[in-house]
Amino acid sequence: MKKILFTTAFLCIGAVTFGQDLPENPEPGKCYVRCKTPDIWKNESVKVPVSPEYKKIITYPAEYKTITEQVLVKEAGEEIIVVPAVWGTQEVTYFEKEDGTKIEVKNAVFNQGFETVEVKGATATWQMSEKLPDCQSDNPDDCRYWCYKPVPAEFKTMPVEKLISDASIVKIPIPGVRKTYKRKVMVQKPTTTTVQTAPEYLTITKTVLVRDARTEEVIVPAIYQSVSKQILVKKGGLTTWKPVDCELIDNTPLPINWDFSSAELNEGAMAIIDARLLPILKTGVAVFIESHTDMRGTKKENQDLSDRRAKAVLDYLISKGINSSQLFAKGFGESKLLNKCSDNVVCTEAEHAVNRRTTFRVVNQN
């Protein structure tokens, strides 16, 4: 994007040609820069379920206890003195262990899937056309038109778990243990004098059910993941003029002492940016940030290092709340040396230090 800075002297010379675009009531000796109001966004947190709520079943086995019991094996009777009584045998069935139930659990079944969510809403941006080829005006801003082109929404696909079937139980009956015992019963009484006989008892043991098998249901809560979504609150794009110091239209040094072969901003560098550059940007103007190296190292390494240093300054300013539309950054490597210290020239450390620099200048926003 072409950047044009206007001084008051230039405003006077070009008033006839550019009168409709220039700032009104300029002050002599002031410089003016074109600024564009930024888009205003806000972040909203959207919760996406990545694991559903499901039921977990815990089983407890049946509980038993063993008891003893006195059972009658011979009833009280009479003893015949002359003719004895006639006895028969009877078989009695009892439960040594009562019937019960066994419970088996079928666990919940899940399926790994994906869900697409919108992380940035659709918007639009202004774009200026190329100058028409048959335009007769010398003004570079004439014979152009603006188009408000849509920018589609951004989406993010993320893995989620989906419940296919929930946990369930199967009850399996467990038959008890049955046993028998025999007892004598009188079939025929004696026919003569009788004598009473005492009953006879047998002590038996048996297992009885205290508490049948049971289950307990536990609800495992769903798991959510927060996704940040940007929503356009107010569309920018309006153009205004702002007065700036004329010194700022030329490259102004930022005296950052970069660590050797590093593009990381230290605390001292951040303090310099906060004091010298951040207040200028908060007025709404745009700046072009340049980063340069000396000739030591390969051209490719120096170009990469200067690109990373310029981007580090840009990223830091964005983290401080500066809109990205106000920022332009570029690394020049060793392509713009300020002195004789090119390849194969012996220089002092101080002379090399002159070429290692980071600068900024105020530019227009078209």
mmCIF file of C-alpha atoms in Angstrom:
data_model
loop_
_atom_site.group_PDB
_atom_site.id
_atom_site.type_symbol
_atom_site.label_atom_id
_atom_site.label_comp_id
_atom_site.label_asym_id
_atom_site.label_seq_id
_atom_site.Cartn_x
_atom_site.Cartn_y
_atom_site.Cartn_z
ATOM 1 C CA MET A 1 0.000 0.000 0.000
ATOM 2 C CA LYS A 2 1.413 3.376 -0.981
ATOM 3 C CA LYS A 3 1.981 5.753 1.933
ATOM 4 C CA ILE A 4 1.838 9.580 1.286
ATOM 5 C CA LEU A 5 2.727 12.125 3.969
ATOM 6 C CA PHE A 6 1.659 15.736 3.478
ATOM 7 C CA THR A 7 3.400 18.759 5.035
ATOM 8 C CA THR A 8 1.790 22.176 5.210
ATOM 9 C CA ALA A 9 3.986 23.429 2.378
ATOM 10 C CA PHE A 10 2.852 20.564 0.153
ATOM 11 C CA LEU A 11 -0.760 21.218 1.140
ATOM 12 C CA CYS A 12 -0.473 24.775 -0.157
ATOM 13 C CA ILE A 13 1.115 23.686 -3.455
ATOM 14 C CA GLY A 14 -1.413 20.898 -4.128
ATOM 15 C CA ALA A 15 -4.529 22.619 -2.810
ATOM 16 C CA VAL A 16 -6.085 22.941 -6.256
ATOM 17 C CA THR A 17 -5.493 19.295 -7.229
ATOM 18 C CA PHE A 18 -6.119 17.572 -3.904
ATOM 19 C CA GLY A 19 -8.425 20.079 -2.172
ATOM 20 C CA GLN A 20 -11.207 17.603 -1.592
ATOM 21 C CA ASP A 21 -8.933 15.031 0.169
ATOM 22 C CA LEU A 22 -6.642 17.235 2.267
ATOM 23 C CA PRO A 23 -7.221 18.191 5.947
ATOM 24 C CA GLU A 24 -9.223 21.342 6.601
ATOM 25 C CA ASN A 25 -7.639 24.356 8.354
ATOM 26 C CA PRO A 26 -4.049 22.989 8.496
ATOM 27 C CA GLU A 27 -1.519 24.706 10.742
ATOM 28 C CA PRO A 28 1.703 26.067 9.151
ATOM 29 C CA GLY A 29 4.738 23.955 9.997
ATOM 30 C CA LYS A 30 2.657 20.876 10.869
ATOM 31 C CA CYS A 31 2.662 17.533 9.068
ATOM 32 C CA TYR A 32 -0.516 15.486 8.596
ATOM 33 C CA VAL A 33 -1.083 11.764 8.138
ATOM 34 C CA ARG A 34 -4.171 9.946 6.886
ATOM 35 C CA CYS A 35 -5.604 7.524 9.504
ATOM 36 C CA LYS A 36 -8.328 4.902 9.215
ATOM 37 C CA THR A 37 -10.565 3.961 12.124
ATOM 38 C CA PRO A 38 -10.034 0.264 12.995
ATOM 39 C CA ASP A 39 -12.608 -2.503 13.217
ATOM 40 C CA ILE A 40 -13.701 -3.102 16.825
ATOM 41 C CA TRP A 41 -14.000 -6.735 17.864
ATOM 42 C CA LYS A 42 -14.934 -8.486 21.082
ATOM 43 C CA ASN A 43 -14.138 -12.009 22.202
ATOM 44 C CA GLU A 44 -16.842 -14.362 23.413
ATOM 45 C CA SER A 45 -16.211 -17.726 25.024
ATOM 46 C CA VAL A 46 -18.255 -20.581 23.549
ATOM 47 C CA LYS A 47 -18.470 -23.890 25.439
ATOM 48 C CA VAL A 48 -18.309 -26.995 23.246
ATOM 49 C CA PRO A 49 -19.141 -30.429 24.748
ATOM 50 C CA VAL A 50 -16.221 -32.774 24.058
ATOM 51 C CA SER A 51 -17.516 -35.630 26.233
ATOM 52 C CA PRO A 52 -21.234 -36.231 27.019
ATOM 53 C CA GLU A 53 -22.824 -36.860 30.379
ATOM 54 C CA TYR A 54 -23.387 -40.588 30.951
ATOM 55 C CA LYS A 55 -24.487 -43.051 33.597
ATOM 56 C CA LYS A 56 -22.076 -45.376 35.396
ATOM 57 C CA ILE A 57 -23.510 -48.371 37.262
ATOM 58 C CA ILE A 58 -21.795 -49.907 40.333
ATOM 59 C CA THR A 59 -22.897 -53.404 41.410
ATOM 60 C CA TYR A 60 -22.888 -54.955 44.876
ATOM 61 C CA PRO A 61 -23.200 -58.781 45.269
ATOM 62 C CA ALA A 62 -25.857 -60.463 47.352
ATOM 63 C CA GLU A 63 -25.128 -60.822 51.074
ATOM 64 C CA TYR A 64 -25.800 -64.088 53.004
ATOM 65 C CA LYS A 65 -25.461 -65.405 56.550
ATOM 66 C CA THR A 66 -25.408 -68.898 58.039
ATOM 67 C CA ILE A 67 -27.877 -69.770 60.816
ATOM 68 C CA THR A 68 -28.634 -72.870 62.909
ATOM 69 C CA GLU A 69 -32.162 -74.114 63.492
ATOM 70 C CA GLN A 70 -33.795 -76.844 65.626
ATOM 71 C CA VAL A 71 -36.062 -79.023 63.526
ATOM 72 C CA LEU A 72 -38.428 -81.709 64.736
ATOM 73 C CA VAL A 73 -37.332 -85.150 63.613
ATOM 74 C CA LYS A 74 -39.567 -87.204 65.881
ATOM 75 C CA GLU A 75 -42.852 -86.057 67.271
ATOM 76 C CA ALA A 76 -44.016 -86.663 70.794
ATOM 77 C CA GLY A 77 -45.905 -89.905 70.894
ATOM 78 C CA GLU A 78 -47.150 -92.733 72.976
ATOM 79 C CA GLU A 79 -45.552 -96.011 73.729
ATOM 80 C CA ILE A 80 -47.849 -98.992 73.787
ATOM 81 C CA ILE A 81 -47.028 -101.485 76.415
ATOM 82 C CA VAL A 82 -48.607 -104.436 74.731
ATOM 83 C CA VAL A 83 -48.826 -103.571 71.112
ATOM 84 C CA PRO A 84 -46.290 -100.993 69.984
ATOM 85 C CA ALA A 85 -47.212 -98.183 67.697
ATOM 86 C CA VAL A 86 -46.599 -98.427 63.955
ATOM 87 C CA TRP A 87 -44.340 -95.648 62.489
ATOM 88 C CA GLY A 88 -43.736 -94.388 59.011
ATOM 89 C CA THR A 89 -41.046 -92.142 57.461
ATOM 90 C CA GLN A 90 -41.766 -88.698 55.910
ATOM 91 C CA GLU A 91 -39.230 -86.686 53.826
ATOM 92 C CA VAL A 92 -39.212 -82.879 54.368
ATOM 93 C CA THR A 93 -37.545 -80.479 51.916
ATOM 94 C CA TYR A 94 -35.891 -77.215 53.041
ATOM 95 C CA PHE A 95 -33.644 -74.480 51.503
ATOM 96 C CA GLU A 96 -30.038 -74.818 52.579
ATOM 97 C CA LYS A 97 -29.332 -71.723 50.462
ATOM 98 C CA GLU A 98 -32.125 -69.500 49.188
ATOM 99 C CA ASP A 99 -32.495 -68.279 45.602
ATOM 100 C CA GLY A 100 -30.603 -65.090 44.637
ATOM 101 C CA THR A 101 -29.595 -62.899 41.711
ATOM 102 C CA LYS A 102 -26.268 -62.057 40.028
ATOM 103 C CA ILE A 103 -25.986 -58.714 38.181
ATOM 104 C CA GLU A 104 -23.677 -58.068 35.231
ATOM 105 C CA VAL A 105 -23.030 -54.579 33.819
ATOM 106 C CA LYS A 106 -22.685 -53.639 30.173
ATOM 107 C CA ASN A 107 -20.558 -50.467 30.030
ATOM 108 C CA ALA A 108 -21.496 -47.360 28.055
ATOM 109 C CA VAL A 109 -20.261 -47.338 24.421
ATOM 110 C CA PHE A 110 -18.814 -44.173 22.814
ATOM 111 C CA ASN A 111 -17.930 -43.109 19.298
ATOM 112 C CA GLN A 112 -15.118 -40.701 18.443
ATOM 113 C CA GLY A 113 -16.379 -38.002 16.118
ATOM 114 C CA PHE A 114 -15.794 -34.409 15.084
ATOM 115 C CA GLU A 115 -17.790 -31.197 15.412
ATOM 116 C CA THR A 116 -17.236 -27.959 13.477
ATOM 117 C CA VAL A 117 -17.781 -24.682 15.320
ATOM 118 C CA GLU A 118 -17.602 -21.105 14.171
ATOM 119 C CA VAL A 119 -14.643 -19.268 15.758
ATOM 120 C CA LYS A 120 -14.828 -15.995 13.833
ATOM 121 C CA GLY A 121 -17.923 -14.456 12.317
ATOM 122 C CA ALA A 122 -18.267 -13.394 8.705
ATOM 123 C CA THR A 123 -17.376 -9.761 7.942
ATOM 124 C CA ALA A 124 -16.322 -7.603 5.037
ATOM 125 C CA THR A 125 -13.468 -5.223 4.165
ATOM 126 C CA TRP A 126 -12.916 -2.304 1.885
ATOM 127 C CA GLN A 127 -10.578 -2.774 -1.122
ATOM 128 C CA MET A 128 -9.557 -0.087 -3.580
ATOM 129 C CA SER A 129 -9.334 -0.844 -7.289
ATOM 130 C CA GLU A 130 -6.378 -0.126 -9.561
ATOM 131 C CA LYS A 131 -6.387 3.224 -11.344
ATOM 132 C CA LEU A 132 -8.390 3.069 -14.572
ATOM 133 C CA PRO A 133 -6.097 3.017 -17.634
ATOM 134 C CA ASP A 134 -7.894 5.857 -19.423
ATOM 135 C CA CYS A 135 -7.817 8.220 -16.413
ATOM 136 C CA GLN A 136 -6.698 11.754 -17.376
ATOM 137 C CA SER A 137 -5.973 12.942 -13.809
ATOM 138 C CA ASP A 138 -2.468 13.070 -12.309
ATOM 139 C CA ASN A 139 -3.910 12.516 -8.867
ATOM 140 C CA PRO A 140 -3.122 8.885 -7.920
ATOM 141 C CA ASP A 141 -6.323 8.719 -5.856
ATOM 142 C CA ASP A 142 -8.578 9.651 -8.791
ATOM 143 C CA CYS A 143 -10.292 7.142 -11.139
ATOM 144 C CA ARG A 144 -10.518 4.491 -8.491
ATOM 145 C CA TYR A 145 -13.465 2.923 -6.750
ATOM 146 C CA TRP A 146 -13.911 1.101 -3.456
ATOM 147 C CA CYS A 147 -15.427 -2.356 -3.113
ATOM 148 C CA TYR A 148 -16.829 -3.726 0.147
ATOM 149 C CA LYS A 149 -15.810 -7.368 -0.212
ATOM 150 C CA PRO A 150 -17.080 -10.048 2.123
ATOM 151 C CA VAL A 151 -14.709 -12.057 4.320
ATOM 152 C CA PRO A 152 -16.133 -15.495 5.113
ATOM 153 C CA ALA A 153 -16.471 -16.795 8.630
ATOM 154 C CA GLU A 154 -13.735 -19.009 10.110
ATOM 155 C CA PHE A 155 -14.514 -22.460 11.483
ATOM 156 C CA LYS A 156 -12.648 -24.968 13.620
ATOM 157 C CA THR A 157 -13.145 -28.735 13.593
ATOM 158 C CA MET A 158 -12.471 -30.444 16.894
ATOM 159 C CA PRO A 159 -12.744 -34.031 18.144
ATOM 160 C CA VAL A 160 -15.690 -34.951 20.395
ATOM 161 C CA GLU A 161 -17.004 -38.136 21.971
ATOM 162 C CA LYS A 162 -20.608 -39.159 21.349
ATOM 163 C CA LEU A 163 -22.618 -41.653 23.395
ATOM 164 C CA ILE A 164 -23.810 -44.624 21.293
ATOM 165 C CA SER A 165 -25.407 -46.669 24.063
ATOM 166 C CA ASP A 166 -25.565 -46.041 27.803
ATOM 167 C CA ALA A 167 -24.580 -48.501 30.522
ATOM 168 C CA SER A 168 -27.127 -51.212 31.358
ATOM 169 C CA ILE A 169 -27.471 -54.264 33.596
ATOM 170 C CA VAL A 170 -28.352 -57.944 33.123
ATOM 171 C CA LYS A 171 -29.813 -59.885 36.026
ATOM 172 C CA ILE A 172 -28.907 -63.572 36.167
ATOM 173 C CA PRO A 173 -30.904 -65.714 38.607
ATOM 174 C CA ILE A 174 -28.872 -67.914 40.981
ATOM 175 C CA PRO A 175 -30.880 -70.948 42.144
ATOM 176 C CA GLY A 176 -30.774 -71.817 45.821
ATOM 177 C CA VAL A 177 -29.687 -75.125 47.342
ATOM 178 C CA ARG A 178 -32.489 -77.428 48.449
ATOM 179 C CA LYS A 179 -32.019 -80.366 50.886
ATOM 180 C CA THR A 180 -34.284 -82.852 52.602
ATOM 181 C CA TYR A 181 -34.497 -84.555 55.942
ATOM 182 C CA LYS A 182 -36.655 -87.480 57.126
ATOM 183 C CA ARG A 183 -38.918 -87.733 60.113
ATOM 184 C CA LYS A 184 -40.924 -90.542 61.574
ATOM 185 C CA VAL A 185 -44.647 -90.266 61.877
ATOM 186 C CA MET A 186 -46.989 -92.573 63.696
ATOM 187 C CA VAL A 187 -49.075 -94.638 61.372
ATOM 188 C CA GLN A 188 -50.990 -96.687 63.949
ATOM 189 C CA LYS A 189 -51.437 -96.083 67.638
ATOM 190 C CA PRO A 190 -50.921 -98.828 70.137
ATOM 191 C CA THR A 191 -54.010 -100.609 71.185
ATOM 192 C CA THR A 192 -53.191 -101.110 74.774
ATOM 193 C CA THR A 193 -51.790 -99.023 77.544
ATOM 194 C CA THR A 194 -49.702 -96.219 76.174
ATOM 195 C CA VAL A 195 -46.700 -94.341 77.472
ATOM 196 C CA GLN A 196 -46.011 -90.811 76.218
ATOM 197 C CA THR A 197 -42.683 -90.427 74.331
ATOM 198 C CA ALA A 198 -40.743 -87.184 74.132
ATOM 199 C CA PRO A 199 -40.182 -85.501 70.755
ATOM 200 C CA GLU A 200 -36.742 -85.589 69.082
ATOM 201 C CA TYR A 201 -35.060 -82.582 67.411
ATOM 202 C CA LEU A 202 -32.170 -82.091 64.956
ATOM 203 C CA THR A 203 -29.940 -79.014 64.723
ATOM 204 C CA ILE A 204 -29.362 -77.966 61.102
ATOM 205 C CA THR A 205 -27.426 -75.099 59.484
ATOM 206 C CA LYS A 206 -28.614 -73.094 56.494
ATOM 207 C CA THR A 207 -27.560 -69.990 54.532
ATOM 208 C CA VAL A 208 -30.174 -67.251 54.255
ATOM 209 C CA LEU A 209 -30.216 -64.122 52.092
ATOM 210 C CA VAL A 210 -29.600 -60.970 54.113
ATOM 211 C CA ARG A 211 -29.522 -58.487 51.214
ATOM 212 C CA ASP A 212 -29.992 -59.274 47.545
ATOM 213 C CA ALA A 213 -27.626 -58.082 44.824
ATOM 214 C CA ARG A 214 -28.129 -54.388 44.075
ATOM 215 C CA THR A 215 -26.810 -51.538 41.897
ATOM 216 C CA GLU A 216 -25.924 -47.891 42.410
ATOM 217 C CA GLU A 217 -26.095 -45.350 39.563
ATOM 218 C CA VAL A 218 -23.477 -42.571 39.374
ATOM 219 C CA ILE A 219 -23.843 -39.729 36.850
ATOM 220 C CA VAL A 220 -20.512 -38.798 35.194
ATOM 221 C CA PRO A 221 -20.846 -35.114 34.169
ATOM 222 C CA ALA A 222 -20.196 -33.883 30.655
ATOM 223 C CA ILE A 223 -16.831 -32.272 29.812
ATOM 224 C CA TYR A 224 -16.800 -28.934 28.009
ATOM 225 C CA GLN A 225 -14.028 -27.023 26.251
ATOM 226 C CA SER A 226 -14.114 -23.247 25.866
ATOM 227 C CA VAL A 227 -13.469 -21.837 22.374
ATOM 228 C CA SER A 228 -12.837 -18.126 21.831
ATOM 229 C CA LYS A 229 -14.963 -16.536 19.096
ATOM 230 C CA GLN A 230 -14.344 -13.041 17.687
ATOM 231 C CA ILE A 231 -17.450 -10.944 16.964
ATOM 232 C CA LEU A 232 -17.370 -7.673 15.025
ATOM 233 C CA VAL A 233 -18.856 -4.939 17.237
ATOM 234 C CA LYS A 234 -18.246 -1.899 15.035
ATOM 235 C CA LYS A 235 -16.945 -1.691 11.477
ATOM 236 C CA GLY A 236 -14.045 0.693 10.939
ATOM 237 C CA GLY A 237 -12.758 2.186 7.701
ATOM 238 C CA LEU A 238 -13.539 5.911 8.099
ATOM 239 C CA THR A 239 -10.596 8.125 7.050
ATOM 240 C CA THR A 240 -9.425 11.062 9.176
ATOM 241 C CA TRP A 241 -6.377 13.351 9.203
ATOM 242 C CA LYS A 242 -4.145 13.691 12.277
ATOM 243 C CA PRO A 243 -1.350 16.216 12.858
ATOM 244 C CA VAL A 244 2.066 14.692 13.696
ATOM 245 C CA ASP A 245 5.548 16.030 14.353
ATOM 246 C CA CYS A 246 7.305 16.358 11.009
ATOM 247 C CA GLU A 247 10.313 14.499 12.472
ATOM 248 C CA LEU A 248 8.182 11.344 12.683
ATOM 249 C CA ILE A 249 7.686 11.067 8.909
ATOM 250 C CA ASP A 250 11.366 10.074 8.627
ATOM 251 C CA ASN A 251 12.849 6.911 10.175
ATOM 252 C CA THR A 252 13.202 7.445 13.925
ATOM 253 C CA PRO A 253 15.547 5.072 15.805
ATOM 254 C CA LEU A 254 14.328 2.765 18.570
ATOM 255 C CA PRO A 255 17.518 2.172 20.592
ATOM 256 C CA ILE A 256 16.868 -1.515 21.248
ATOM 257 C CA ASN A 257 19.905 -3.561 22.328
ATOM 258 C CA TRP A 258 19.055 -6.925 20.763
ATOM 259 C CA ASP A 259 20.789 -9.965 22.236
ATOM 260 C CA PHE A 260 23.186 -11.664 19.806
ATOM 261 C CA SER A 261 21.323 -13.532 17.028
ATOM 262 C CA SER A 262 18.070 -13.138 19.003
ATOM 263 C CA ALA A 263 14.681 -11.686 18.057
ATOM 264 C CA GLU A 264 13.229 -11.822 21.588
ATOM 265 C CA LEU A 265 12.309 -8.517 23.255
ATOM 266 C CA ASN A 266 13.838 -8.125 26.701
ATOM 267 C CA GLU A 267 12.430 -5.904 29.444
ATOM 268 C CA GLY A 268 14.599 -2.949 28.402
ATOM 269 C CA ALA A 269 13.360 -3.152 24.793
ATOM 270 C CA MET A 270 9.714 -3.304 25.937
ATOM 271 C CA ALA A 271 10.258 -0.224 28.106
ATOM 272 C CA ILE A 272 11.701 1.716 25.129
ATOM 273 C CA ILE A 273 8.708 0.752 22.923
ATOM 274 C CA ASP A 274 6.264 1.686 25.698
ATOM 275 C CA ALA A 275 7.877 5.095 26.165
ATOM 276 C CA ARG A 276 8.617 6.129 22.566
ATOM 277 C CA LEU A 277 6.306 4.300 20.167
ATOM 278 C CA LEU A 278 3.186 3.264 22.074
ATOM 279 C CA PRO A 279 2.020 6.865 22.863
ATOM 280 C CA ILE A 280 2.265 7.796 19.167
ATOM 281 C CA LEU A 281 0.197 4.776 18.076
ATOM 282 C CA LYS A 282 -2.471 5.491 20.707
ATOM 283 C CA THR A 283 -3.274 8.737 18.837
ATOM 284 C CA GLY A 284 -4.606 6.535 15.995
ATOM 285 C CA VAL A 285 -1.798 6.965 13.419
ATOM 286 C CA ALA A 286 -0.095 4.123 11.539
ATOM 287 C CA VAL A 287 3.655 3.362 11.599
ATOM 288 C CA PHE A 288 6.103 1.412 9.438
ATOM 289 C CA ILE A 289 8.668 -0.546 11.470
ATOM 290 C CA GLU A 290 12.040 -1.406 9.896
ATOM 291 C CA SER A 291 14.746 -3.695 11.269
ATOM 292 C CA HIS A 292 18.327 -3.862 9.918
ATOM 293 C CA THR A 293 21.446 -5.944 10.657
ATOM 294 C CA ASP A 294 25.144 -5.535 9.984
ATOM 295 C CA MET A 295 26.900 -7.575 7.287
ATOM 296 C CA ARG A 296 28.292 -10.311 9.557
ATOM 297 C CA GLY A 297 26.665 -13.661 8.778
ATOM 298 C CA THR A 298 25.046 -14.752 5.505
ATOM 299 C CA LYS A 299 22.545 -12.542 3.700
ATOM 300 C CA LYS A 300 19.812 -15.153 4.208
ATOM 301 C CA GLU A 301 20.494 -15.391 7.957
ATOM 302 C CA ASN A 302 20.529 -11.610 8.319
ATOM 303 C CA GLN A 303 17.302 -11.218 6.336
ATOM 304 C CA ASP A 304 15.574 -13.846 8.471
ATOM 305 C CA LEU A 305 16.862 -12.260 11.698
ATOM 306 C CA SER A 306 15.673 -8.763 10.697
ATOM 307 C CA ASP A 307 12.241 -10.140 9.669
ATOM 308 C CA ARG A 308 11.854 -11.844 13.050
ATOM 309 C CA ARG A 309 12.922 -8.714 14.957
ATOM 310 C CA ALA A 310 10.470 -6.505 13.033
ATOM 311 C CA LYS A 311 7.685 -9.025 13.674
ATOM 312 C CA ALA A 312 8.604 -9.205 17.376
ATOM 313 C CA VAL A 313 8.022 -5.433 17.716
ATOM 314 C CA LEU A 314 4.741 -5.712 15.753
ATOM 315 C CA ASP A 315 3.470 -8.643 17.864
ATOM 316 C CA TYR A 316 4.347 -6.829 21.094
ATOM 317 C CA LEU A 317 2.389 -3.726 20.024
ATOM 318 C CA ILE A 318 -0.657 -5.863 19.136
ATOM 319 C CA SER A 319 -0.433 -7.491 22.595
ATOM 320 C CA LYS A 320 -0.583 -3.959 24.077
ATOM 321 C CA GLY A 321 -3.946 -3.342 22.346
ATOM 322 C CA ILE A 322 -2.798 -1.640 19.120
ATOM 323 C CA ASN A 323 -4.957 -2.560 16.089
ATOM 324 C CA SER A 324 -3.032 -4.509 13.441
ATOM 325 C CA SER A 325 -4.317 -2.138 10.715
ATOM 326 C CA GLN A 326 -2.046 0.561 12.210
ATOM 327 C CA LEU A 327 1.109 -1.542 11.913
ATOM 328 C CA PHE A 328 3.435 -2.381 9.014
ATOM 329 C CA ALA A 329 6.751 -4.142 9.603
ATOM 330 C CA LYS A 330 9.588 -5.349 7.383
ATOM 331 C CA GLY A 331 13.129 -6.593 7.823
ATOM 332 C CA PHE A 332 15.843 -5.417 5.411
ATOM 333 C CA GLY A 333 18.736 -7.592 6.574
ATOM 334 C CA GLU A 334 22.055 -6.053 5.530
ATOM 335 C CA SER A 335 20.644 -4.384 2.387
ATOM 336 C CA LYS A 336 20.626 -0.804 3.803
ATOM 337 C CA LEU A 337 24.000 -0.277 5.471
ATOM 338 C CA LEU A 338 24.674 3.276 6.744
ATOM 339 C CA ASN A 339 28.463 3.156 6.358
ATOM 340 C CA LYS A 340 31.293 1.396 4.519
ATOM 341 C CA CYS A 341 31.038 -1.855 6.535
ATOM 342 C CA SER A 342 30.012 -4.198 3.707
ATOM 343 C CA ASP A 343 31.456 -7.647 2.920
ATOM 344 C CA ASN A 344 35.262 -7.986 3.103
ATOM 345 C CA VAL A 345 35.645 -4.568 4.788
ATOM 346 C CA VAL A 346 37.305 -4.523 8.216
ATOM 347 C CA CYS A 347 35.298 -2.415 10.693
ATOM 348 C CA THR A 348 35.229 -1.804 14.419
ATOM 349 C CA GLU A 349 32.433 -3.059 16.662
ATOM 350 C CA ALA A 350 31.162 0.509 16.996
ATOM 351 C CA GLU A 351 30.946 0.850 13.189
ATOM 352 C CA HIS A 352 29.014 -2.427 12.924
ATOM 353 C CA ALA A 353 26.685 -1.237 15.688
ATOM 354 C CA VAL A 354 25.625 1.721 13.521
ATOM 355 C CA ASN A 355 24.099 -0.696 11.002
ATOM 356 C CA ARG A 356 22.266 -2.801 13.618
ATOM 357 C CA ARG A 357 19.131 -0.708 14.136
ATOM 358 C CA THR A 358 15.360 -0.772 14.454
ATOM 359 C CA THR A 359 13.438 2.330 13.311
ATOM 360 C CA PHE A 360 9.879 3.543 12.754
ATOM 361 C CA ARG A 361 8.138 6.280 10.756
ATOM 362 C CA VAL A 362 4.542 7.524 10.609
ATOM 363 C CA VAL A 363 2.721 6.572 7.379
ATOM 364 C CA ASN A 364 -0.705 7.042 5.790
ATOM 365 C CA GLN A 365 -3.529 4.502 5.969
ATOM 366 C CA ASN A 366 -5.254 4.342 2.609
#
